[in-house]
mmCIF file of C-alpha atoms and ligand atoms in Angstrom:
data_model
loop_
_atom_site.group_PDB
_atom_site.id
_atom_site.type_symbol
_atom_site.label_atom_id
_atom_site.label_comp_id
_atom_site.label_asym_id
_atom_site.label_seq_id
_atom_site.Cartn_x
_atom_site.Cartn_y
_atom_site.Cartn_z
ATOM 1 C CA MET A 2 0.325 0.055 0.073
ATOM 2 C CA GLU A 3 1.469 3.579 -0.591
ATOM 3 C CA LEU A 4 -0.380 6.904 0.563
ATOM 4 C CA LYS A 5 0.371 10.188 -1.833
ATOM 5 C CA ALA A 6 -0.789 13.474 -1.132
ATOM 6 C CA ALA A 7 -3.990 13.879 -3.351
ATOM 7 C CA THR A 8 -4.204 16.065 -6.658
ATOM 8 C CA PRO A 9 -7.204 17.088 -8.616
ATOM 9 C CA GLN A 10 -6.103 14.672 -11.070
ATOM 10 C CA ASP A 11 -7.017 11.939 -8.202
ATOM 11 C CA ALA A 12 -10.166 12.445 -8.246
ATOM 12 C CA PRO A 13 -12.134 9.864 -10.193
ATOM 13 C CA ASP A 14 -10.112 7.431 -8.148
ATOM 14 C CA MET A 15 -11.078 9.153 -4.482
ATOM 15 C CA ALA A 16 -14.691 9.206 -5.876
ATOM 16 C CA GLY A 17 -14.744 6.042 -6.816
ATOM 17 C CA VAL A 18 -13.594 4.949 -2.970
ATOM 18 C CA HIS A 19 -15.755 7.270 -1.275
ATOM 19 C CA ALA A 20 -18.505 5.123 -3.132
ATOM 20 C CA GLN A 21 -16.765 1.891 -1.622
ATOM 21 C CA ALA A 22 -17.241 3.352 2.132
ATOM 22 C CA PHE A 23 -20.490 6.446 2.007
ATOM 23 C CA ASP A 24 -24.087 5.444 1.117
ATOM 24 C CA THR A 25 -24.331 9.226 0.331
ATOM 25 C CA PRO A 26 -20.991 9.285 -1.388
ATOM 26 C CA TRP A 27 -19.166 12.513 -3.182
ATOM 27 C CA ASP A 28 -18.640 12.658 -6.461
ATOM 28 C CA GLU A 29 -15.922 13.494 -8.587
ATOM 29 C CA THR A 30 -16.587 16.747 -9.203
ATOM 30 C CA ASP A 31 -16.861 17.836 -5.152
ATOM 31 C CA PHE A 32 -13.347 15.794 -5.109
ATOM 32 C CA GLU A 33 -11.925 18.733 -8.429
ATOM 33 C CA ASP A 34 -13.768 21.446 -6.604
ATOM 34 C CA LEU A 35 -12.596 20.836 -2.789
ATOM 35 C CA LEU A 36 -9.161 20.103 -3.353
ATOM 36 C CA GLU A 37 -9.025 23.542 -5.338
ATOM 37 C CA GLY A 38 -9.666 25.050 -2.801
ATOM 38 C CA GLU A 39 -8.069 27.708 0.268
ATOM 39 C CA GLY A 40 -6.864 25.315 3.103
ATOM 40 C CA ILE A 41 -7.514 21.999 1.356
ATOM 41 C CA PHE A 42 -5.738 18.655 1.375
ATOM 42 C CA GLY A 43 -5.715 15.429 0.399
ATOM 43 C CA PHE A 44 -4.462 11.433 0.827
ATOM 44 C CA VAL A 45 -4.629 8.904 -1.078
ATOM 45 C CA VAL A 46 -4.422 4.963 -0.349
ATOM 46 C CA ARG A 47 -3.563 2.823 -2.951
ATOM 47 C CA GLY A 48 -2.801 -1.130 -3.232
ATOM 48 C CA GLU A 49 -3.709 -2.865 -6.305
ATOM 49 C CA ASP A 50 -6.450 -0.431 -6.338
ATOM 50 C CA PRO A 51 -7.408 2.734 -4.402
ATOM 51 C CA ALA A 52 -7.985 1.396 -1.105
ATOM 52 C CA GLY A 53 -8.350 5.215 1.026
ATOM 53 C CA VAL A 54 -9.261 8.456 0.928
ATOM 54 C CA LEU A 55 -9.112 11.369 3.142
ATOM 55 C CA ILE A 56 -9.653 15.584 3.119
ATOM 56 C CA CYS A 57 -8.562 17.851 5.809
ATOM 57 C CA ARG A 58 -9.190 21.831 5.947
ATOM 58 C CA ALA A 59 -6.505 23.355 7.844
ATOM 59 C CA VAL A 60 -7.216 27.643 8.372
ATOM 60 C CA ALA A 61 -6.602 30.024 10.815
ATOM 61 C CA GLY A 62 -5.020 27.139 13.137
ATOM 62 C CA GLU A 63 -7.923 25.108 13.258
ATOM 63 C CA ALA A 64 -8.068 21.939 11.051
ATOM 64 C CA GLU A 65 -11.066 19.614 9.666
ATOM 65 C CA ILE A 66 -11.405 16.266 8.703
ATOM 66 C CA LEU A 67 -13.861 16.300 6.403
ATOM 67 C CA THR A 68 -14.373 12.880 4.920
ATOM 68 C CA VAL A 69 -12.300 9.937 5.581
ATOM 69 C CA GLY A 70 -12.502 6.898 4.215
ATOM 70 C CA VAL A 71 -11.480 3.655 3.523
ATOM 71 C CA ALA A 72 -12.673 0.928 0.735
ATOM 72 C CA PRO A 73 -14.616 -2.143 2.706
ATOM 73 C CA TRP A 74 -11.806 -4.913 1.009
ATOM 74 C CA ALA A 75 -8.970 -2.542 2.868
ATOM 75 C CA ARG A 76 -10.545 -2.462 6.595
ATOM 76 C CA ARG A 77 -8.038 -3.317 9.191
ATOM 77 C CA ARG A 78 -4.978 -3.132 7.714
ATOM 78 C CA GLY A 79 -4.101 0.210 8.991
ATOM 79 C CA VAL A 80 -5.133 2.191 5.895
ATOM 80 C CA GLY A 81 -7.244 4.204 7.706
ATOM 81 C CA GLU A 82 -5.336 5.395 10.913
ATOM 82 C CA ALA A 83 -1.996 6.258 8.383
ATOM 83 C CA LEU A 84 -4.254 8.545 6.443
ATOM 84 C CA MET A 85 -5.483 10.334 10.159
ATOM 85 C CA THR A 86 -1.563 10.469 11.291
ATOM 86 C CA ALA A 87 -0.613 11.963 7.554
ATOM 87 C CA ALA A 88 -3.436 14.665 7.731
ATOM 88 C CA MET A 89 -2.542 15.547 11.402
ATOM 89 C CA GLY A 90 1.193 15.666 10.359
ATOM 90 C CA MET A 91 0.230 18.262 6.986
ATOM 91 C CA ALA A 92 -1.934 20.089 9.217
ATOM 92 C CA ARG A 93 0.670 20.364 12.066
ATOM 93 C CA GLN A 94 3.176 22.302 8.923
ATOM 94 C CA ALA A 95 0.239 24.588 8.196
ATOM 95 C CA GLY A 96 0.055 26.004 11.531
ATOM 96 C CA ALA A 97 -3.026 23.892 12.772
ATOM 97 C CA GLU A 98 -3.190 23.740 16.642
ATOM 98 C CA THR A 99 -6.471 22.023 16.717
ATOM 99 C CA MET A 100 -7.580 19.131 14.450
ATOM 100 C CA PHE A 101 -11.844 18.818 15.022
ATOM 101 C CA LEU A 102 -13.977 16.397 13.345
ATOM 102 C CA GLU A 103 -17.653 14.425 13.105
ATOM 103 C CA VAL A 104 -18.803 11.473 13.425
ATOM 104 C CA ASP A 105 -21.707 9.197 14.255
ATOM 105 C CA VAL A 106 -21.884 8.860 17.238
ATOM 106 C CA ASP A 107 -22.992 4.687 16.760
ATOM 107 C CA ASN A 108 -20.141 4.983 14.173
ATOM 108 C CA ALA A 109 -17.910 2.573 16.428
ATOM 109 C CA PRO A 110 -14.565 1.901 14.583
ATOM 110 C CA ALA A 111 -14.321 5.312 13.201
ATOM 111 C CA VAL A 112 -14.495 6.528 16.973
ATOM 112 C CA SER A 113 -12.332 3.665 18.466
ATOM 113 C CA LEU A 114 -9.501 4.818 15.553
ATOM 114 C CA TYR A 115 -10.230 8.271 16.232
ATOM 115 C CA GLU A 116 -9.928 8.126 20.777
ATOM 116 C CA ARG A 117 -6.523 5.884 19.135
ATOM 117 C CA LEU A 118 -5.240 8.661 17.961
ATOM 118 C CA GLY A 119 -6.050 11.050 21.110
ATOM 119 C CA PHE A 120 -8.514 12.844 19.694
ATOM 120 C CA GLU A 121 -11.315 13.599 22.813
ATOM 121 C CA ARG A 122 -14.853 13.924 22.700
ATOM 122 C CA ALA A 123 -15.870 17.224 23.053
ATOM 123 C CA GLY A 124 -19.988 17.399 22.153
ATOM 124 C CA LEU A 125 -22.709 16.009 20.142
ATOM 125 C CA ARG A 126 -24.533 17.698 17.453
ATOM 126 C CA LYS A 127 -28.659 16.161 17.707
ATOM 127 C CA ALA A 128 -30.795 15.124 15.384
ATOM 128 C CA TYR A 129 -27.086 15.973 12.468
ATOM 129 C CA TYR A 130 -27.056 13.143 10.042
ATOM 130 C CA ASP A 131 -30.251 12.061 7.972
ATOM 131 C CA ARG A 132 -30.335 8.492 7.876
ATOM 132 C CA GLY A 133 -33.430 8.103 5.756
ATOM 133 C CA ALA A 134 -35.861 6.090 6.459
ATOM 134 C CA ASN A 135 -33.603 5.323 9.515
ATOM 135 C CA GLY A 136 -34.361 8.900 11.122
ATOM 136 C CA ARG A 137 -31.729 11.199 12.538
ATOM 137 C CA ALA A 138 -28.652 10.446 14.527
ATOM 138 C CA ASP A 139 -26.714 11.795 16.227
ATOM 139 C CA ALA A 140 -22.946 13.200 15.577
ATOM 140 C CA LEU A 141 -20.212 13.141 18.064
ATOM 141 C CA VAL A 142 -17.755 16.551 17.247
ATOM 142 C CA MET A 143 -14.322 14.965 18.045
ATOM 143 C CA ARG A 144 -11.266 17.638 18.762
ATOM 144 C CA LEU A 145 -7.321 16.411 19.234
ATOM 145 C CA ASP A 146 -4.684 19.083 19.717
ATOM 146 C CA LEU A 147 -1.916 19.082 17.666
ATOM 147 C CA THR A 148 0.665 20.750 19.370
ATOM 148 C CA SER A 149 1.062 18.619 22.944
ATOM 149 C CA ARG A 150 2.205 15.416 19.939
ATOM 150 C CA PRO A 151 5.455 14.820 18.081
ATOM 151 C CA VAL A 152 5.316 15.957 14.698
HETATM 152 C C1 COA B 221 -13.571 4.037 10.035
HETATM 153 C C2 COA B 221 -12.228 3.691 8.739
HETATM 154 C C3 COA B 221 -11.767 4.909 8.538
HETATM 155 C C4 COA B 221 -11.410 2.746 9.901
HETATM 156 O O1 COA B 221 -10.380 2.773 8.174
HETATM 157 P P1 COA B 221 -9.379 1.412 8.759
HETATM 158 O O2 COA B 221 -8.458 1.856 7.784
HETATM 159 O O3 COA B 221 -10.112 -0.206 8.702
HETATM 160 O O4 COA B 221 -8.777 1.592 9.893
HETATM 161 P P2 COA B 221 -7.558 0.907 10.766
HETATM 162 O O5 COA B 221 -7.033 -0.208 9.935
HETATM 163 O O6 COA B 221 -6.188 1.970 10.613
HETATM 164 O O7 COA B 221 -7.613 0.948 11.995
HETATM 165 C C5 COA B 221 -7.094 1.104 13.031
HETATM 166 C C6 COA B 221 -7.183 0.949 14.738
HETATM 167 O O8 COA B 221 -8.768 1.642 14.333
HETATM 168 C C7 COA B 221 -9.615 0.865 15.138
HETATM 169 N N1 COA B 221 -10.709 -0.374 14.548
HETATM 170 C C8 COA B 221 -10.925 0.331 13.422
HETATM 171 N N2 COA B 221 -12.305 -0.287 12.927
HETATM 172 C C9 COA B 221 -12.333 -0.788 13.727
HETATM 173 C C10 COA B 221 -13.665 -1.820 13.753
HETATM 174 N N3 COA B 221 -13.734 -2.110 12.832
HETATM 175 N N4 COA B 221 -13.955 -2.026 15.430
HETATM 176 C C11 COA B 221 -13.067 -1.904 16.173
HETATM 177 N N5 COA B 221 -12.131 -1.025 15.779
HETATM 178 C C12 COA B 221 -11.704 -0.489 14.645
HETATM 179 C C13 COA B 221 -8.855 -0.248 15.788
HETATM 180 O O9 COA B 221 -7.686 0.060 17.241
HETATM 181 C C14 COA B 221 -7.803 -0.127 14.607
HETATM 182 O O10 COA B 221 -6.791 -1.066 15.552
HETATM 183 P P3 COA B 221 -6.730 -2.610 15.070
HETATM 184 O O11 COA B 221 -6.655 -3.050 13.292
HETATM 185 O O12 COA B 221 -4.957 -2.770 15.489
HETATM 186 O O13 COA B 221 -7.129 -3.203 16.438
HETATM 187 C C15 COA B 221 -13.009 2.340 8.043
HETATM 188 O O14 COA B 221 -13.887 1.110 8.728
HETATM 189 C C16 COA B 221 -14.141 3.257 7.103
HETATM 190 O O15 COA B 221 -13.931 3.994 5.764
HETATM 191 N N6 COA B 221 -15.361 2.948 7.438
HETATM 192 C C17 COA B 221 -16.468 3.775 6.664
HETATM 193 C C18 COA B 221 -16.579 5.485 6.649
HETATM 194 C C19 COA B 221 -16.419 6.294 7.725
HETATM 195 O O16 COA B 221 -17.457 5.654 8.793
HETATM 196 N N7 COA B 221 -15.813 6.575 7.312
HETATM 197 C C20 COA B 221 -15.559 7.525 8.938
HETATM 198 C C21 COA B 221 -16.249 8.753 9.127
HETATM 199 S S1 COA B 221 -16.062 9.907 10.404
#
């Protein structure tokens, strides 16, 4: 598996992985537009096929993970952790002191990954996610102090 910084040319691969990881995926144009945005960076992990994607925004000392997803076939092999660690390093380089993300409270794999990386529970956004026929779900806001960890 190889991790690299994403460019707009990676948008088709990123959309392909996102569609495998999420019920409401972002398309190619979403990734192209995002990667041209101010303070935005991303990473892609590839094995034989694209395996994982991450997009982060770092502006004015704060970083936010906008999305991170790993294709089901590539899970539990350290891809998610590698993507998050790369984003933490790049956010620090961009001058961010804090990193935030939102996650469905019931998404145990993701919450477990973030807690392992040092994220703490910072708050709850009630009924934040629309689960269609399954109603709405709360979002957990998680926060990481980037200054207290080595680069
Ligand atoms: C969450 C997600 C990104 C994790 O990716 P991954 O590549 O499988 O994660 P890793 O292999 O790097 O796991 C690192 C650690 O996170 C935790 N973890 C990951 N998946 C887990 C699971 N299914 N159950 C429990 N802990 C889990 C474990 O501590 C794991 O370490 P271990 O394998 O040594 O036990 C992946 O499951 C995914 O894409 N899910 C769907 C999309 C999603 O929910 N994205 C996050 C939205 S906020």
